[in-house]
Tab-separated table of C-alpha atoms in Angstrom:
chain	number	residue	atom	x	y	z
A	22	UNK	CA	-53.877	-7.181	64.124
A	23	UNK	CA	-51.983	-4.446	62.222
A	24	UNK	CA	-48.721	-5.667	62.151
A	25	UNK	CA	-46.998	-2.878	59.945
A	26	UNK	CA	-48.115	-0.171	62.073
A	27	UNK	CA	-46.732	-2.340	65.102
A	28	UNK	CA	-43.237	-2.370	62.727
A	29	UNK	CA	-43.461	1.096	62.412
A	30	UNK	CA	-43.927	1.944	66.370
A	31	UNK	CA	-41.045	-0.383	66.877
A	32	UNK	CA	-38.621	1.157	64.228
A	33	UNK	CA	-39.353	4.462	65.650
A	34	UNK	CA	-37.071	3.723	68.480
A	35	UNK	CA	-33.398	3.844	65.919
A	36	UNK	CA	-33.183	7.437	65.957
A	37	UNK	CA	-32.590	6.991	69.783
A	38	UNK	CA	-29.941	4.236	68.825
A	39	UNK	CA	-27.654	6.322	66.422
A	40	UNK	CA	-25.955	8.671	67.755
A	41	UNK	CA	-23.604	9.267	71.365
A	42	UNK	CA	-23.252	12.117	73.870
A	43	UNK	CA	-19.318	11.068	73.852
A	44	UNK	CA	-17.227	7.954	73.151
A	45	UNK	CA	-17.577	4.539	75.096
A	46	UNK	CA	-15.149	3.926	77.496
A	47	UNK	CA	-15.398	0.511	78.119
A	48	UNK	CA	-14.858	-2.131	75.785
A	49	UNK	CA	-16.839	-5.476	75.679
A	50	UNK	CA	-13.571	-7.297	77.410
A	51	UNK	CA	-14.349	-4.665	80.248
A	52	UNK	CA	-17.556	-6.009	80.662
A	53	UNK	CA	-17.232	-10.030	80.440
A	54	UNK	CA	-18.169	-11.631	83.437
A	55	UNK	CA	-19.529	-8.346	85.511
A	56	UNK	CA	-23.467	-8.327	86.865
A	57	UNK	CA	-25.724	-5.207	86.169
A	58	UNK	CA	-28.829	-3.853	86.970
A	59	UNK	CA	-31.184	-1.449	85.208
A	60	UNK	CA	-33.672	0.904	86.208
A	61	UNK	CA	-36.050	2.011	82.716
A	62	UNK	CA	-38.806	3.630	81.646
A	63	UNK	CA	-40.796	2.420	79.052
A	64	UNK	CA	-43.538	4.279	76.046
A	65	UNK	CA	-45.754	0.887	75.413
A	66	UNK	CA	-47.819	-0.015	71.981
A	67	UNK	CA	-50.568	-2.727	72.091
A	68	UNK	CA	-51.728	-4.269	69.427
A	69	UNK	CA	-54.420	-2.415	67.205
A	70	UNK	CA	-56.565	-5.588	67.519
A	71	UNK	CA	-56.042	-4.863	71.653
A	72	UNK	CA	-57.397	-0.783	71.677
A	73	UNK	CA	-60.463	-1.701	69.526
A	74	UNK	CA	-61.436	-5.161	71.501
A	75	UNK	CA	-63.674	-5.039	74.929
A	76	UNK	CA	-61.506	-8.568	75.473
A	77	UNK	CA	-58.670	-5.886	76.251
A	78	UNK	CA	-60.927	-3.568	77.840
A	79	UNK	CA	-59.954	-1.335	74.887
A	80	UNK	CA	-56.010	-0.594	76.410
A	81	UNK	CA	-54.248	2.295	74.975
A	82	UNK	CA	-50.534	3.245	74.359
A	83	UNK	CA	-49.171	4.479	77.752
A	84	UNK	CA	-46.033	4.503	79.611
A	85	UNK	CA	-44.371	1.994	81.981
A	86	UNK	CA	-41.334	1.415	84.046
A	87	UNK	CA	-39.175	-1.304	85.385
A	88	UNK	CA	-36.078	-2.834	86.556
A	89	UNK	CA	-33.389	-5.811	85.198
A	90	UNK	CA	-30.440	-7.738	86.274
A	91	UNK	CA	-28.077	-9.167	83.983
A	92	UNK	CA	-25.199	-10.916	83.987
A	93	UNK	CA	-22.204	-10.779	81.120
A	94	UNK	CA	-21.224	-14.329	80.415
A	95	UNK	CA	-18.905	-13.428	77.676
A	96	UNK	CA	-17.438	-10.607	75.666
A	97	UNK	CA	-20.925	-11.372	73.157
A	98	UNK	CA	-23.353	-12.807	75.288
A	99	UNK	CA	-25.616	-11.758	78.329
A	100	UNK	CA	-28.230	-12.794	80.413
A	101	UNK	CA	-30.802	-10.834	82.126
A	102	UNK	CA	-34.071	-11.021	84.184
A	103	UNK	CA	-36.434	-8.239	83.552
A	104	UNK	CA	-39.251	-6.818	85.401
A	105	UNK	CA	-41.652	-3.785	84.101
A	106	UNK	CA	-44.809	-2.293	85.472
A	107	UNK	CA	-47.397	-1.600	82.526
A	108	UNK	CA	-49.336	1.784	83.333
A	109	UNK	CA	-51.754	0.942	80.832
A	110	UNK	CA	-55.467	2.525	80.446
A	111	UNK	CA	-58.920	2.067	78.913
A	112	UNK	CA	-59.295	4.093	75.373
A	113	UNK	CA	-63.052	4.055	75.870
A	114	UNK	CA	-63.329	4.912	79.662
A	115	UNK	CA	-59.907	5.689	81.211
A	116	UNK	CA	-60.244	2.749	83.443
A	117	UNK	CA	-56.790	0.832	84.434
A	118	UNK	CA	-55.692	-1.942	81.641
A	119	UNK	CA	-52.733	-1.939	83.609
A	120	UNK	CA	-50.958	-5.114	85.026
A	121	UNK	CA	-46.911	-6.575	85.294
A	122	UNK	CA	-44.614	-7.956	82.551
A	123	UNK	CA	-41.782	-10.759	83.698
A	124	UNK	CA	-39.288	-12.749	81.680
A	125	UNK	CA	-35.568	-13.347	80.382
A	126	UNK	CA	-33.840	-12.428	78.030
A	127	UNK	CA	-30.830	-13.114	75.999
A	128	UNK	CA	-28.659	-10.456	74.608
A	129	UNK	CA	-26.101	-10.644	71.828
A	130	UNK	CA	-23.452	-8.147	71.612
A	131	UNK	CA	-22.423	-7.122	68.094
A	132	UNK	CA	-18.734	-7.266	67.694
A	133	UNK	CA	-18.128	-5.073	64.944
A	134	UNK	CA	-20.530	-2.564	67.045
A	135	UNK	CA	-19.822	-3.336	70.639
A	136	UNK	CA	-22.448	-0.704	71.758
A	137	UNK	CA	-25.242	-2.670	69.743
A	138	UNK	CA	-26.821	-5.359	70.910
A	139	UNK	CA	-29.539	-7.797	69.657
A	140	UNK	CA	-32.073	-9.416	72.377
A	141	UNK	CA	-34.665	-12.019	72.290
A	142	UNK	CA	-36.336	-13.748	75.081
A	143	UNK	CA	-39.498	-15.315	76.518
A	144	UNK	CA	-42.208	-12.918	78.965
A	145	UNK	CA	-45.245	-13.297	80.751
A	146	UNK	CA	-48.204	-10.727	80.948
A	147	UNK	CA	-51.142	-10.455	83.475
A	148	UNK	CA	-52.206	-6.421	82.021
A	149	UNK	CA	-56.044	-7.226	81.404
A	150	UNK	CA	-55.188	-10.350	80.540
A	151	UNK	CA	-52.578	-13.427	81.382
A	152	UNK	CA	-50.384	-14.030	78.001
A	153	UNK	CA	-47.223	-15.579	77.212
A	154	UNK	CA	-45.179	-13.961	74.223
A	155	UNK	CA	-41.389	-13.964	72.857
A	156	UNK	CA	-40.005	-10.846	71.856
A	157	UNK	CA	-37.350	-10.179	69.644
A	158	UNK	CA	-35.407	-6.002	69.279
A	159	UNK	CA	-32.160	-4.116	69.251
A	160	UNK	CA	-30.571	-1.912	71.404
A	161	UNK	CA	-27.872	0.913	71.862
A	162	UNK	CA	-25.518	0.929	75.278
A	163	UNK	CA	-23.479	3.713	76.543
A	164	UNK	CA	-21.418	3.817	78.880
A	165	UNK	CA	-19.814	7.188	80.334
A	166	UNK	CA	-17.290	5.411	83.167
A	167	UNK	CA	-16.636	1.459	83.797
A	168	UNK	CA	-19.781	1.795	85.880
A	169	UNK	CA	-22.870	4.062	84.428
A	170	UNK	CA	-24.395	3.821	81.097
A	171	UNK	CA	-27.368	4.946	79.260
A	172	UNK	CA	-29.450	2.992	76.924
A	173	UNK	CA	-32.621	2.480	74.560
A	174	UNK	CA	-34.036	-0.464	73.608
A	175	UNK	CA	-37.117	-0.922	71.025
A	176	UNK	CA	-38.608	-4.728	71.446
A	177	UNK	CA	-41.244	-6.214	69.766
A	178	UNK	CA	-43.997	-8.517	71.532
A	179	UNK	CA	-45.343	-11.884	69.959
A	180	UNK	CA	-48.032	-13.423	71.532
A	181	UNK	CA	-47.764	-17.654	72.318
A	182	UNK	CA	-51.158	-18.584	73.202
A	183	UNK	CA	-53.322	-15.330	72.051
A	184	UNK	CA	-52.718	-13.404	68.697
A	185	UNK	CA	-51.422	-9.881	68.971
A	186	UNK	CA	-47.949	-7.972	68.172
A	187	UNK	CA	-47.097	-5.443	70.974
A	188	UNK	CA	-44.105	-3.050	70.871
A	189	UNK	CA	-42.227	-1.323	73.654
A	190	UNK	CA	-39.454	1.645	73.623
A	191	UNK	CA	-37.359	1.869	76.611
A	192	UNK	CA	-34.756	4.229	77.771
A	193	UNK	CA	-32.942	3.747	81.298
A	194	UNK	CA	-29.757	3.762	82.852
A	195	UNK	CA	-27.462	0.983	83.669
A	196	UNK	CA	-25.260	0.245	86.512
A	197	UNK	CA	-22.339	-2.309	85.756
A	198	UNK	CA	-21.479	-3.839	89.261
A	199	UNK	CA	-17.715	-4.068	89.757
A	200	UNK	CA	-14.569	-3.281	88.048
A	201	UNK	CA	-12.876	-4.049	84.629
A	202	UNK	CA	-9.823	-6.936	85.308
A	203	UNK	CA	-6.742	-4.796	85.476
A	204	UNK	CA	-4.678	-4.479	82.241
A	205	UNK	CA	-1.008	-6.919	82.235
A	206	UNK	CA	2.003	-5.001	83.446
A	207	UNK	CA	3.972	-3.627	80.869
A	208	UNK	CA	6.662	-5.749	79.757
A	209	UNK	CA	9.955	-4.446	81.115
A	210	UNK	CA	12.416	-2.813	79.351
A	211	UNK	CA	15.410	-4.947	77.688
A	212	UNK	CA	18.271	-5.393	79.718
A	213	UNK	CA	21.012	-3.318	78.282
A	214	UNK	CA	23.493	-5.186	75.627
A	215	UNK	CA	26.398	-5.856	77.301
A	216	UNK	CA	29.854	-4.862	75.945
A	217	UNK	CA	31.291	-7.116	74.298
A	218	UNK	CA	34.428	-9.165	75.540
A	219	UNK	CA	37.369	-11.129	73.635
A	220	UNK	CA	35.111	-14.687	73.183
A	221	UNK	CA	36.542	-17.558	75.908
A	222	UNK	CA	37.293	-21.071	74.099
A	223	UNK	CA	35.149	-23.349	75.140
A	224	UNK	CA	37.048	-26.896	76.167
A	225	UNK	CA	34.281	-29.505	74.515
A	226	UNK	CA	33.670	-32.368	76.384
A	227	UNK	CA	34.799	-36.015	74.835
A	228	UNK	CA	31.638	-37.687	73.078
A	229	UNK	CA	33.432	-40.908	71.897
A	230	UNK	CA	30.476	-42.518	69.817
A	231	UNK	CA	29.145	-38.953	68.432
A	232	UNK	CA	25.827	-39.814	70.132
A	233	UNK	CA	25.428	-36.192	71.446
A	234	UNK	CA	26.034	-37.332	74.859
A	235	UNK	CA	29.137	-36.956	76.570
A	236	UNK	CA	31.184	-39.181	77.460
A	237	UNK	CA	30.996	-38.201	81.056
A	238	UNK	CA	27.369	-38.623	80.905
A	239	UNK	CA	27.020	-41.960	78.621
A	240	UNK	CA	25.710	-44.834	80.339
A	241	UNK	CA	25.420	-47.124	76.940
A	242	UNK	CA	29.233	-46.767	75.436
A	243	UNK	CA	29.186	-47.005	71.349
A	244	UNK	CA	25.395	-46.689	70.519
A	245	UNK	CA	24.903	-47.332	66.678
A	246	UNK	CA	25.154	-44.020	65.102
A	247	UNK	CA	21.873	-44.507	63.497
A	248	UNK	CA	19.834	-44.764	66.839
A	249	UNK	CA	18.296	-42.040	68.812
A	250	UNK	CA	19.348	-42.320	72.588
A	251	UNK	CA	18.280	-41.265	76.135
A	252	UNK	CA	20.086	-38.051	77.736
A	253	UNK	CA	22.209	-40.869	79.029
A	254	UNK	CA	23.071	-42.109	75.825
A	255	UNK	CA	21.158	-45.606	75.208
A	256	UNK	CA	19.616	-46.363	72.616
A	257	UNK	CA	15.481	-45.446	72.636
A	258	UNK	CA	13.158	-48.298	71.545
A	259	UNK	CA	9.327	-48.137	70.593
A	260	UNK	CA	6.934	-50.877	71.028
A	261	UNK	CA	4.175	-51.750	68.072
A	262	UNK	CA	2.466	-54.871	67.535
A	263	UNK	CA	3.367	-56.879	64.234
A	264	UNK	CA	3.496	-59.733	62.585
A	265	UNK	CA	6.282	-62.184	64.003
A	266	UNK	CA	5.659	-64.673	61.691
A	267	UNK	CA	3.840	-67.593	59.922
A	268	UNK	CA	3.797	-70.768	62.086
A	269	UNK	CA	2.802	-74.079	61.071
A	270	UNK	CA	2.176	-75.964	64.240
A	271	UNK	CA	2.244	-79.116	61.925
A	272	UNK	CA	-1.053	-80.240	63.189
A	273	UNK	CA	-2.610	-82.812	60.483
A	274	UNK	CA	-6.173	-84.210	60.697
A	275	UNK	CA	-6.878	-87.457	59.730
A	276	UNK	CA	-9.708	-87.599	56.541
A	277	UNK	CA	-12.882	-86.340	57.189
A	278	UNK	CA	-12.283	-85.374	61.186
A	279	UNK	CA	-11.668	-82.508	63.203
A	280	UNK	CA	-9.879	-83.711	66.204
A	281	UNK	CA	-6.646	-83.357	67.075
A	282	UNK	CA	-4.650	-86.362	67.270
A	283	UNK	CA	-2.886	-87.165	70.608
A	284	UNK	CA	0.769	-87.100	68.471
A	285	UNK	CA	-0.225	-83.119	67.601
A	286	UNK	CA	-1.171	-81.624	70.453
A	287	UNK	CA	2.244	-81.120	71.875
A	288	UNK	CA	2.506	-78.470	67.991
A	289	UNK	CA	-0.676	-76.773	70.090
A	290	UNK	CA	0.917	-76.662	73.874
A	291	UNK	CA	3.916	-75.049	72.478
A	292	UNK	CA	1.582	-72.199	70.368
A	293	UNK	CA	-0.696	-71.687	73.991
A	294	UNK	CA	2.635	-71.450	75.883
A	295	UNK	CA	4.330	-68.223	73.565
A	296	UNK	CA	1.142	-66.778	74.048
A	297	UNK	CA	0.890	-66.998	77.846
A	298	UNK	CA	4.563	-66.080	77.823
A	299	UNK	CA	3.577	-62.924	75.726
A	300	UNK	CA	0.121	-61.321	77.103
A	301	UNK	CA	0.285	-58.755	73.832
A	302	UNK	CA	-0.004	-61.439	71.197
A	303	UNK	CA	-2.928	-62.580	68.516
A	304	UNK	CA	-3.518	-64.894	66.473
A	305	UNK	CA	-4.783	-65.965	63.592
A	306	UNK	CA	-6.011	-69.965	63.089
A	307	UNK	CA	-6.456	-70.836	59.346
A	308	UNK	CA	-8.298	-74.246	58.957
A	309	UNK	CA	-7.444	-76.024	55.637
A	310	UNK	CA	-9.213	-79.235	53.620
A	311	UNK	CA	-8.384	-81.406	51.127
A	312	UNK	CA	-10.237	-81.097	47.773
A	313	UNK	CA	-12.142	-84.481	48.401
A	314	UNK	CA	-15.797	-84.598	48.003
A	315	UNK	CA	-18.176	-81.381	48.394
A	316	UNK	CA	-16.485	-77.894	48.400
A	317	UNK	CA	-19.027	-77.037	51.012
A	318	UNK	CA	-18.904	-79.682	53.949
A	319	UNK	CA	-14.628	-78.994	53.271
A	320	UNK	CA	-15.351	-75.718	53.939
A	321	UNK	CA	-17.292	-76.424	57.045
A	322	UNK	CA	-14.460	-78.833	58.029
A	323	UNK	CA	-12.012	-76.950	57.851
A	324	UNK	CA	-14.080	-74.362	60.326
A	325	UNK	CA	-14.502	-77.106	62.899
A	326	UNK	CA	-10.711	-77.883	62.654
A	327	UNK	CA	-9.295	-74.256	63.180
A	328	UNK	CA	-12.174	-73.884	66.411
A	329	UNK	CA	-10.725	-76.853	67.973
A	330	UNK	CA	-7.519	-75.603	68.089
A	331	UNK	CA	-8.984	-71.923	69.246
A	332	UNK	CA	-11.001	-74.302	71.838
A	333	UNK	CA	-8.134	-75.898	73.496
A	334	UNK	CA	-6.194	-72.878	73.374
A	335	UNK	CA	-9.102	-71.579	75.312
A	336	UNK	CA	-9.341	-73.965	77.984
A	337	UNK	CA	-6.548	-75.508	78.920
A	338	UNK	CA	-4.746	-72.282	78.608
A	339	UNK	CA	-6.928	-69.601	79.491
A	340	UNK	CA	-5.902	-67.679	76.512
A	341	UNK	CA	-8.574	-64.725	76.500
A	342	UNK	CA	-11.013	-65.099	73.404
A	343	UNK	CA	-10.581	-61.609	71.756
A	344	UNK	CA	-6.835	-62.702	71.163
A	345	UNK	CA	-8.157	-65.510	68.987
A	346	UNK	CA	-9.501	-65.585	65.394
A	347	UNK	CA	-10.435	-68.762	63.971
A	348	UNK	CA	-11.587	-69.088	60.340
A	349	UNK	CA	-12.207	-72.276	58.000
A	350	UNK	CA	-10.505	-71.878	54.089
A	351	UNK	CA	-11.760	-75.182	53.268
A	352	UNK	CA	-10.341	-76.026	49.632
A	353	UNK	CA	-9.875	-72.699	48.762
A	354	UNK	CA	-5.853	-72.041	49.883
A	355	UNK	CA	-4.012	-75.132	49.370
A	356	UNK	CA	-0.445	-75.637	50.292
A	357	UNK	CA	0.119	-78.688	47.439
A	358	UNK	CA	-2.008	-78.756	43.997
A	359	UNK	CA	-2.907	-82.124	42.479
A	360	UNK	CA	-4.698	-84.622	43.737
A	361	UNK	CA	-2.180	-87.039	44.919
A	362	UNK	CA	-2.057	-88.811	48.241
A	363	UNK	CA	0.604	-86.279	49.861
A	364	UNK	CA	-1.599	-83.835	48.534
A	365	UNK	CA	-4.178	-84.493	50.392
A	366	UNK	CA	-2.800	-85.045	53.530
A	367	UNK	CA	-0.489	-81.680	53.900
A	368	UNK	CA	-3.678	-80.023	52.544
A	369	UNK	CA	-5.747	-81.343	55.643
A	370	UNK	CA	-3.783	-78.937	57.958
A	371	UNK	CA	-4.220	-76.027	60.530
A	372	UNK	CA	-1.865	-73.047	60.075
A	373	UNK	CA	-1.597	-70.183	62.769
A	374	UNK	CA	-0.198	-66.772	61.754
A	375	UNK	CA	0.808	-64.983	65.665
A	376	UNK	CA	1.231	-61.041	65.833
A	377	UNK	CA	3.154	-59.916	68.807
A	378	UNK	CA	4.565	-56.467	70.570
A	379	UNK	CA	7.913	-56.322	69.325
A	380	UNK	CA	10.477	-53.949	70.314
A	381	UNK	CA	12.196	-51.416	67.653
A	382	UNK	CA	14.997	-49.082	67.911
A	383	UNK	CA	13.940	-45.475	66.966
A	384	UNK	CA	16.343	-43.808	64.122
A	385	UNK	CA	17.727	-40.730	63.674
């Protein structure tokens, strides 16, 4: 395979590409979203490896012709389907090498050069022999009217599943189906300034609380003059979730256990009723230890003590689980240091921090 003299058949085609009869008429908005269709002729270059092998039956450079239909998806981008007959012959005999080429392409549109326009695509052969191949060029567009155009086109052929490098020159003509979408209506002329007149006082309405609502319109009399209000003049409020507080439901665990004792569970009834009472609310259950015995089994304790408050919260009030977190501190966060009875015992100790929606007042 000779692949510069392929590069040079291919680059032969820019002369046709550089220059115009006379000036486009249609700009790439003209075009977006418009089918076409394309009738071509086409000068065809095999391979070197394809004139010189029997495999090929020898083919030689010939001409071709075709047909395409596109469609502009954007100002940049197109899509067409191409079809070409290959008028090929035999170098050695003059016998037909002809046979079809079909594919599709893509086609990009330079912006800075709306006329230009680089394509790539995928096509199948069956001249001599069946071949796949991708092909890759550039091309030059033309248009004399919204409708008609000229153009050339030099590709260059890749073979998929045999080895050869083909190139193609076409020149055809183009027919853009449709019409360009009609330009926006001018924007009418100013209205003229009218003369001017000795200004009318205004009588201003009474706003009482200097809300910026009158007072003829003020449903919510004296609104802090810090708050933001309605157009009837009450004051706007935003919801967020915080924290509403610390609470120590005051439930104490004998040594060593993690039930709740009968006395305590009323400190528990009243946390699971604000919490059915207020669907929006978390919470947080923080199990505690004294520092008796091994650091470990407290912290474990205290674990066992905050989930059987998160349990009962659970069950007998159908609190959902996501709105409970339960974690054991053992002797790590105690309320009284030393190591005194009293100690001890308000150390052994569940505490339950709740966030709820609360409602705020939005300022000016």
């Amino acid at each position: 395979m000779k692949l510069n003299k392929t590069f040079l058949a291919v680059a032969a085609a820019f002369p046709l590409l550089s220059s115009a009869v006379m000036a486009d008429t249609v700009s790439s908005a003209d075009l977006k979203e418009r089918v076409f269709g394309s009738l071509f002729g086409e000068y065809y270059m095999p391979d070197l490896d394809k004139t010189e092998s029997a495999e090929w039956n020898y083919m030689e450079k010939d001409w071709g012709y075709g047909v395409e239909l596109g469609y502009y998806l954007t100002e940049q981008w197109a899509l067409r389907l191409e079809f070409a007959k290959l008028d090929l012959q035999s170098k050695l005999d003059g016998s037909d090498a002809d046979g079809n080429r079909i594919g599709l392409d893509a086609m990009y549109h330079i912006s800075q050069l709306p006329s230009v326009y680089l394509v790539g695509g995928l096509k199948r052969f069956d001249a001599v022999q069946d071949t796949t191949a991708f092909n890759v060029g550039i091309g030059y567009k033309h248009f004399f009217n919204q409708n008609f155009a000229l153009f050339a086109e030099a590709n260059r052929y890749q073979g998929i599943d045999e080895t050869y490098a083909d190139a193609g020159v076409k020149v055809g003509l183009t027919y853009v189906f449709g019409s360009a979408s009609a330009a926006p209506a001018p924007k009418p002329a100013p209205a003229p300034t009218p003369v001017a007149q000795a200004p009318v006082q205004p009588v201003t309405p009474a706003d009482t609380d200097a809300d910026g609502v009158v007072d003829s319109a003020d449903k919510c009399a004296n609104t802090p003059a810090n708050h933001k209000v309605d157009a009837s003049g009450c004051t706007i409020y935003e919801e967020k979730m915080a924290s509403v507080g610390d609470i120590d439901i005051e439930v104490r665990f004998p040594f060593d256990s993690a039930t709740i004792p009968a006395d305590k569970i009323s400190d528990v009834e009243g946390l699971g009723a604000f919490m059915q009472r207020f669907p929006e609310s978390t919470v947080l259950i923080e199990g505690h230890a004294s520092n008796i015995g091994n650091p470990d089994y407290n912290m474990r304790l205290s674990e066992r003590r905050a989930n059987s408050v998160a349990d009962m919260l659970k069950k007998d009030f159908n609190i959902d689980p996501s709105r409970i977190t339960a974690i054991g501190y053992g002797v790590t966060r105690p309320r009284v240091e030393g190591n005194t009875r009293a100690a001890h015992r308000a150390n052994q100790r569940i505490e339950a921090k709740v966030t709820a929606k609360i409602k705020e007042p939005v300022l000016r």
